[in-house]
mmCIF file of C-alpha atoms in Angstrom:
data_model
loop_
_atom_site.group_PDB
_atom_site.id
_atom_site.type_symbol
_atom_site.label_atom_id
_atom_site.label_comp_id
_atom_site.label_asym_id
_atom_site.label_seq_id
_atom_site.Cartn_x
_atom_site.Cartn_y
_atom_site.Cartn_z
ATOM 1 C CA MET F 1 42.184 -53.946 -33.909
ATOM 2 C CA ASP F 2 45.586 -54.471 -35.099
ATOM 3 C CA ALA F 3 46.211 -50.855 -33.805
ATOM 4 C CA VAL F 4 44.637 -52.391 -29.884
ATOM 5 C CA LEU F 5 46.841 -55.038 -30.783
ATOM 6 C CA ASN F 6 50.174 -53.702 -31.385
ATOM 7 C CA ALA F 7 49.170 -51.155 -28.643
ATOM 8 C CA LEU F 8 48.994 -53.699 -26.232
ATOM 9 C CA MET F 9 51.595 -54.828 -26.518
ATOM 10 C CA ARG F 10 54.116 -52.519 -26.833
ATOM 11 C CA SER F 11 52.163 -52.087 -22.923
ATOM 12 C CA ALA F 12 52.804 -55.344 -22.172
ATOM 13 C CA LYS F 13 56.458 -54.988 -23.332
ATOM 14 C CA ASN F 14 57.678 -52.162 -21.139
ATOM 15 C CA GLU F 15 55.607 -53.234 -17.736
ATOM 16 C CA THR F 16 57.722 -53.762 -15.519
ATOM 17 C CA GLU F 17 57.063 -56.907 -13.856
ATOM 18 C CA SER F 18 56.861 -57.592 -10.333
ATOM 19 C CA PRO F 19 56.732 -60.360 -7.874
ATOM 20 C CA VAL F 20 54.337 -62.758 -6.813
ATOM 21 C CA GLU F 21 53.751 -65.039 -3.718
ATOM 22 C CA ALA F 22 53.164 -68.394 -4.834
ATOM 23 C CA ALA F 23 50.708 -68.682 -2.621
ATOM 24 C CA PRO F 24 48.531 -65.720 -0.776
ATOM 25 C CA THR F 25 48.043 -65.444 2.622
ATOM 26 C CA LEU F 26 45.832 -67.854 4.284
ATOM 27 C CA ALA F 27 43.760 -66.808 8.068
ATOM 28 C CA ALA F 28 45.257 -67.560 10.628
ATOM 29 C CA GLN F 29 43.010 -70.742 11.908
ATOM 30 C CA LYS F 30 40.323 -71.346 9.164
ATOM 31 C CA PRO F 31 36.562 -71.985 10.924
ATOM 32 C CA SER F 32 35.473 -75.232 11.066
ATOM 33 C CA ARG F 33 33.380 -76.697 8.463
ATOM 34 C CA GLU F 34 30.278 -75.951 10.551
ATOM 35 C CA GLU F 35 30.963 -72.774 10.607
ATOM 36 C CA ALA F 36 31.440 -71.641 7.383
ATOM 37 C CA GLU F 37 27.188 -73.979 7.059
ATOM 38 C CA ALA F 38 26.367 -70.771 9.610
ATOM 39 C CA ALA F 39 27.908 -68.083 7.792
ATOM 40 C CA VAL F 40 25.881 -69.660 4.614
ATOM 41 C CA ARG F 41 21.929 -70.090 6.572
ATOM 42 C CA THR F 42 23.306 -66.147 7.419
ATOM 43 C CA LEU F 43 22.453 -64.459 4.146
ATOM 44 C CA ILE F 44 20.228 -67.058 3.256
ATOM 45 C CA ALA F 45 18.467 -65.410 5.513
ATOM 46 C CA TRP F 46 19.818 -61.386 4.870
ATOM 47 C CA ALA F 47 19.355 -62.288 1.689
ATOM 48 C CA GLY F 48 15.627 -62.269 2.303
ATOM 49 C CA ASP F 49 14.703 -66.638 2.442
ATOM 50 C CA ASP F 50 14.264 -68.881 4.954
ATOM 51 C CA PRO F 51 17.091 -71.261 5.281
ATOM 52 C CA ASP F 52 14.882 -73.992 7.441
ATOM 53 C CA ARG F 53 12.370 -74.296 4.171
ATOM 54 C CA GLU F 54 12.345 -77.295 2.055
ATOM 55 C CA GLY F 55 14.844 -76.102 -0.935
ATOM 56 C CA LEU F 56 16.690 -74.260 1.408
ATOM 57 C CA ILE F 57 17.367 -76.574 4.429
ATOM 58 C CA ASP F 58 20.443 -78.194 2.970
ATOM 59 C CA THR F 59 22.159 -75.297 0.899
ATOM 60 C CA PRO F 60 24.398 -73.966 3.314
ATOM 61 C CA LYS F 61 26.051 -77.807 3.149
ATOM 62 C CA ARG F 62 25.553 -77.798 -0.725
ATOM 63 C CA VAL F 63 27.414 -74.335 -0.247
ATOM 64 C CA VAL F 64 30.782 -75.116 1.217
ATOM 65 C CA ARG F 65 31.617 -78.359 -0.456
ATOM 66 C CA ALA F 66 30.956 -76.113 -3.400
ATOM 67 C CA TYR F 67 33.637 -74.337 -1.483
ATOM 68 C CA GLU F 68 35.387 -77.287 -1.626
ATOM 69 C CA GLU F 69 35.361 -76.282 -5.175
ATOM 70 C CA LEU F 70 36.007 -73.778 -6.556
ATOM 71 C CA TYR F 71 37.886 -72.894 -4.571
ATOM 72 C CA LYS F 72 40.716 -75.450 -4.871
ATOM 73 C CA GLY F 73 43.513 -73.388 -5.499
ATOM 74 C CA TYR F 74 44.271 -72.697 -2.072
ATOM 75 C CA GLU F 75 45.253 -76.181 -0.895
ATOM 76 C CA ARG F 76 47.938 -77.206 -3.481
ATOM 77 C CA PRO F 77 51.140 -76.533 -3.546
ATOM 78 C CA LEU F 78 52.826 -74.655 -6.142
ATOM 79 C CA GLU F 79 55.753 -77.203 -6.536
ATOM 80 C CA SER F 80 53.440 -80.727 -7.451
ATOM 81 C CA VAL F 81 51.840 -79.088 -10.476
ATOM 82 C CA LEU F 82 55.432 -78.294 -12.005
ATOM 83 C CA ASP F 83 57.822 -80.770 -10.155
ATOM 84 C CA ARG F 84 58.985 -82.905 -13.369
ATOM 85 C CA THR F 85 60.154 -82.110 -16.540
ATOM 86 C CA PHE F 86 61.046 -83.988 -19.980
ATOM 87 C CA GLY F 87 63.639 -84.075 -21.619
ATOM 88 C CA GLU F 88 64.062 -85.445 -24.473
ATOM 89 C CA ILE F 89 62.863 -83.212 -26.821
ATOM 90 C CA GLY F 90 65.703 -83.807 -30.057
ATOM 91 C CA ASN F 91 66.792 -80.365 -31.322
ATOM 92 C CA PHE F 92 62.914 -78.839 -31.193
ATOM 93 C CA ASP F 93 63.960 -74.569 -29.064
ATOM 94 C CA ASP F 94 61.232 -72.518 -30.331
ATOM 95 C CA MET F 95 57.693 -71.775 -28.696
ATOM 96 C CA VAL F 96 55.025 -74.674 -27.182
ATOM 97 C CA VAL F 97 51.726 -72.575 -27.106
ATOM 98 C CA VAL F 98 48.697 -74.204 -25.284
ATOM 99 C CA ARG F 99 46.063 -71.348 -26.420
ATOM 100 C CA ASP F 100 41.797 -71.418 -25.664
ATOM 101 C CA ILE F 101 42.890 -73.825 -21.783
ATOM 102 C CA VAL F 102 39.224 -72.858 -20.463
ATOM 103 C CA PHE F 103 39.386 -71.070 -17.105
ATOM 104 C CA TYR F 104 36.606 -70.225 -14.500
ATOM 105 C CA SER F 105 37.723 -67.840 -11.001
ATOM 106 C CA HIS F 106 35.578 -65.662 -9.011
ATOM 107 C CA CYS F 107 35.659 -61.884 -8.833
ATOM 108 C CA GLU F 108 38.192 -61.120 -5.014
ATOM 109 C CA HIS F 109 35.742 -56.969 -5.078
ATOM 110 C CA HIS F 110 31.897 -59.003 -5.155
ATOM 111 C CA MET F 111 32.915 -63.264 -5.109
ATOM 112 C CA VAL F 112 30.721 -63.509 -8.536
ATOM 113 C CA PRO F 113 32.231 -65.477 -11.491
ATOM 114 C CA PHE F 114 34.251 -64.580 -14.078
ATOM 115 C CA MET F 115 35.465 -67.198 -16.803
ATOM 116 C CA GLY F 116 37.181 -67.370 -20.027
ATOM 117 C CA LYS F 117 40.193 -68.592 -21.928
ATOM 118 C CA ALA F 118 43.698 -67.977 -21.314
ATOM 119 C CA HIS F 119 46.426 -68.938 -24.124
ATOM 120 C CA VAL F 120 50.049 -69.381 -23.355
ATOM 121 C CA ALA F 121 53.667 -69.405 -25.172
ATOM 122 C CA TYR F 122 57.321 -70.642 -23.347
ATOM 123 C CA PHE F 123 60.914 -71.852 -25.139
ATOM 124 C CA PRO F 124 61.614 -74.377 -23.216
ATOM 125 C CA VAL F 125 65.565 -74.702 -22.776
ATOM 126 C CA GLU F 126 66.986 -78.264 -22.324
ATOM 127 C CA ARG F 127 63.394 -79.451 -20.659
ATOM 128 C CA VAL F 128 59.466 -78.851 -21.585
ATOM 129 C CA VAL F 129 57.340 -79.743 -19.196
ATOM 130 C CA GLY F 130 53.923 -81.899 -19.936
ATOM 131 C CA LEU F 131 51.100 -79.912 -22.032
ATOM 132 C CA SER F 132 48.276 -80.662 -19.326
ATOM 133 C CA LYS F 133 50.651 -79.010 -16.537
ATOM 134 C CA ILE F 134 50.366 -75.881 -17.987
ATOM 135 C CA ALA F 135 46.117 -75.705 -17.652
ATOM 136 C CA ARG F 136 46.864 -76.774 -14.503
ATOM 137 C CA VAL F 137 48.866 -73.592 -13.487
ATOM 138 C CA VAL F 138 46.026 -71.201 -14.951
ATOM 139 C CA ASP F 139 43.455 -74.023 -12.923
ATOM 140 C CA LEU F 140 45.750 -73.605 -10.054
ATOM 141 C CA TYR F 141 45.183 -70.201 -9.909
ATOM 142 C CA ALA F 142 42.165 -69.751 -11.550
ATOM 143 C CA ARG F 143 39.741 -72.053 -8.301
ATOM 144 C CA ARG F 144 40.408 -68.451 -6.002
ATOM 145 C CA LEU F 145 39.317 -64.773 -4.627
ATOM 146 C CA GLN F 146 41.053 -62.721 -7.875
ATOM 147 C CA THR F 147 41.498 -60.537 -9.937
ATOM 148 C CA GLN F 148 42.030 -61.393 -13.400
ATOM 149 C CA GLU F 149 45.406 -58.889 -13.528
ATOM 150 C CA HIS F 150 47.473 -60.150 -10.068
ATOM 151 C CA MET F 151 45.629 -63.730 -12.238
ATOM 152 C CA THR F 152 48.407 -63.230 -15.530
ATOM 153 C CA SER F 153 50.405 -62.371 -13.387
ATOM 154 C CA GLN F 154 50.717 -64.990 -11.216
ATOM 155 C CA ILE F 155 51.168 -67.680 -13.530
ATOM 156 C CA ILE F 156 53.232 -66.355 -15.924
ATOM 157 C CA THR F 157 55.478 -65.636 -12.545
ATOM 158 C CA ALA F 158 55.388 -68.792 -11.426
ATOM 159 C CA LEU F 159 55.834 -71.024 -15.293
ATOM 160 C CA ASP F 160 59.587 -68.315 -15.175
ATOM 161 C CA GLU F 161 60.503 -68.562 -11.633
ATOM 162 C CA THR F 162 60.206 -72.583 -12.342
ATOM 163 C CA LEU F 163 60.988 -73.741 -15.632
ATOM 164 C CA LYS F 164 63.365 -71.089 -16.708
ATOM 165 C CA PRO F 165 62.983 -70.892 -20.042
ATOM 166 C CA ARG F 166 63.771 -68.380 -22.723
ATOM 167 C CA GLY F 167 60.789 -66.662 -22.300
ATOM 168 C CA VAL F 168 56.967 -66.324 -21.604
ATOM 169 C CA ALA F 169 53.763 -64.747 -22.827
ATOM 170 C CA ILE F 170 49.984 -65.248 -21.501
ATOM 171 C CA LEU F 171 47.451 -63.197 -22.600
ATOM 172 C CA ILE F 172 43.739 -64.586 -20.603
ATOM 173 C CA GLU F 173 40.707 -63.222 -21.394
ATOM 174 C CA ALA F 174 37.192 -63.560 -19.051
ATOM 175 C CA GLU F 175 33.923 -62.409 -19.286
ATOM 176 C CA HIS F 176 33.984 -60.708 -15.597
ATOM 177 C CA MET F 177 29.613 -61.569 -14.094
ATOM 178 C CA CYS F 178 30.073 -58.991 -11.693
ATOM 179 C CA MET F 179 29.891 -56.271 -15.065
ATOM 180 C CA ALA F 180 27.435 -57.815 -16.931
ATOM 181 C CA MET F 181 25.106 -59.408 -14.255
ATOM 182 C CA ARG F 182 24.727 -55.798 -11.519
ATOM 183 C CA GLY F 183 26.840 -52.633 -11.719
ATOM 184 C CA ILE F 184 26.987 -51.544 -15.123
ATOM 185 C CA GLN F 185 25.074 -54.049 -16.770
ATOM 186 C CA LYS F 186 27.104 -54.868 -19.837
ATOM 187 C CA PRO F 187 26.915 -58.411 -20.573
ATOM 188 C CA GLY F 188 29.579 -59.926 -23.449
ATOM 189 C CA ALA F 189 32.074 -56.642 -22.273
ATOM 190 C CA SER F 190 35.373 -59.503 -22.100
ATOM 191 C CA THR F 191 38.445 -57.663 -20.671
ATOM 192 C CA VAL F 192 41.477 -58.523 -22.525
ATOM 193 C CA THR F 193 45.218 -59.582 -20.461
ATOM 194 C CA MET F 194 48.408 -60.293 -21.150
ATOM 195 C CA GLN F 195 51.494 -60.692 -19.796
ATOM 196 C CA PHE F 196 55.474 -61.254 -21.716
ATOM 197 C CA THR F 197 59.001 -62.270 -20.483
ATOM 198 C CA GLY F 198 62.898 -62.614 -21.376
ATOM 199 C CA VAL F 199 62.961 -62.807 -25.153
ATOM 200 C CA PHE F 200 58.328 -62.107 -26.024
ATOM 201 C CA ARG F 201 59.208 -58.988 -24.567
ATOM 202 C CA ASP F 202 62.330 -58.041 -25.390
ATOM 203 C CA ASP F 203 61.160 -59.320 -29.517
ATOM 204 C CA PRO F 204 58.306 -57.303 -30.736
ATOM 205 C CA GLN F 205 58.091 -60.216 -33.196
ATOM 206 C CA GLU F 206 57.633 -63.291 -31.310
ATOM 207 C CA GLN F 207 54.652 -61.428 -29.811
ATOM 208 C CA VAL F 208 52.834 -60.786 -32.956
ATOM 209 C CA ARG F 209 54.351 -64.614 -33.648
ATOM 210 C CA PHE F 210 52.670 -65.700 -30.486
ATOM 211 C CA MET F 211 49.186 -63.279 -30.591
ATOM 212 C CA ASN F 212 49.258 -64.948 -34.628
ATOM 213 C CA LEU F 213 49.319 -68.358 -33.325
ATOM 214 C CA ILE F 214 46.831 -68.638 -30.529
ATOM 215 C CA ARG F 215 43.458 -66.477 -33.873
ATOM 216 C CA GLY F 216 44.799 -69.758 -35.533
ATOM 217 C CA ALA F 217 47.005 -68.992 -38.534
ATOM 218 C CA ARG F 218 49.760 -70.428 -39.322
ATOM 219 C CA PRO F 219 52.784 -69.274 -38.866
#
């Protein structure tokens, strides 16, 4: 396992980062609720069931309401999440770690869920952000159609560009239902992605310390 982690960390250190947009390009005109519900009825019929039977008659409305919650990451701007920082931190200058942030997202290739945990750390410069805000950033990007790789990059870029810390680290581990429920059908397989900026990228010892902390080891 240590050899695998070392290889992953070397790969992340050498990775060339590219800017990630804060928000995706949206459709020019969002379909109406009625059009969305009609699309659900069509999919029910295509799957082979009767959208007019008792158990399914209200399903299109329920699905559209569920989509409003599952994909609410499209609606909220990043600025409203990271809009406030705090300067009363004394002489604190070490890393802040928030681990085990549970998230639920949907694969943009098959629109089936993937879920897992995100672990985030940063080195503040004079000011810190509320801990719940870090979890909200994870949620903001998770509640969209995603790939895990893109989500990892979006989260770290948002924190790095907005907070301007000395460095940010992120590791995401997730199980993808597109692998478990269909296709290769391998339940239990997990995917790990990580990325580093600043001191985390430049100092392998800080990467190791981050990995130890998120796995419960004492500093």
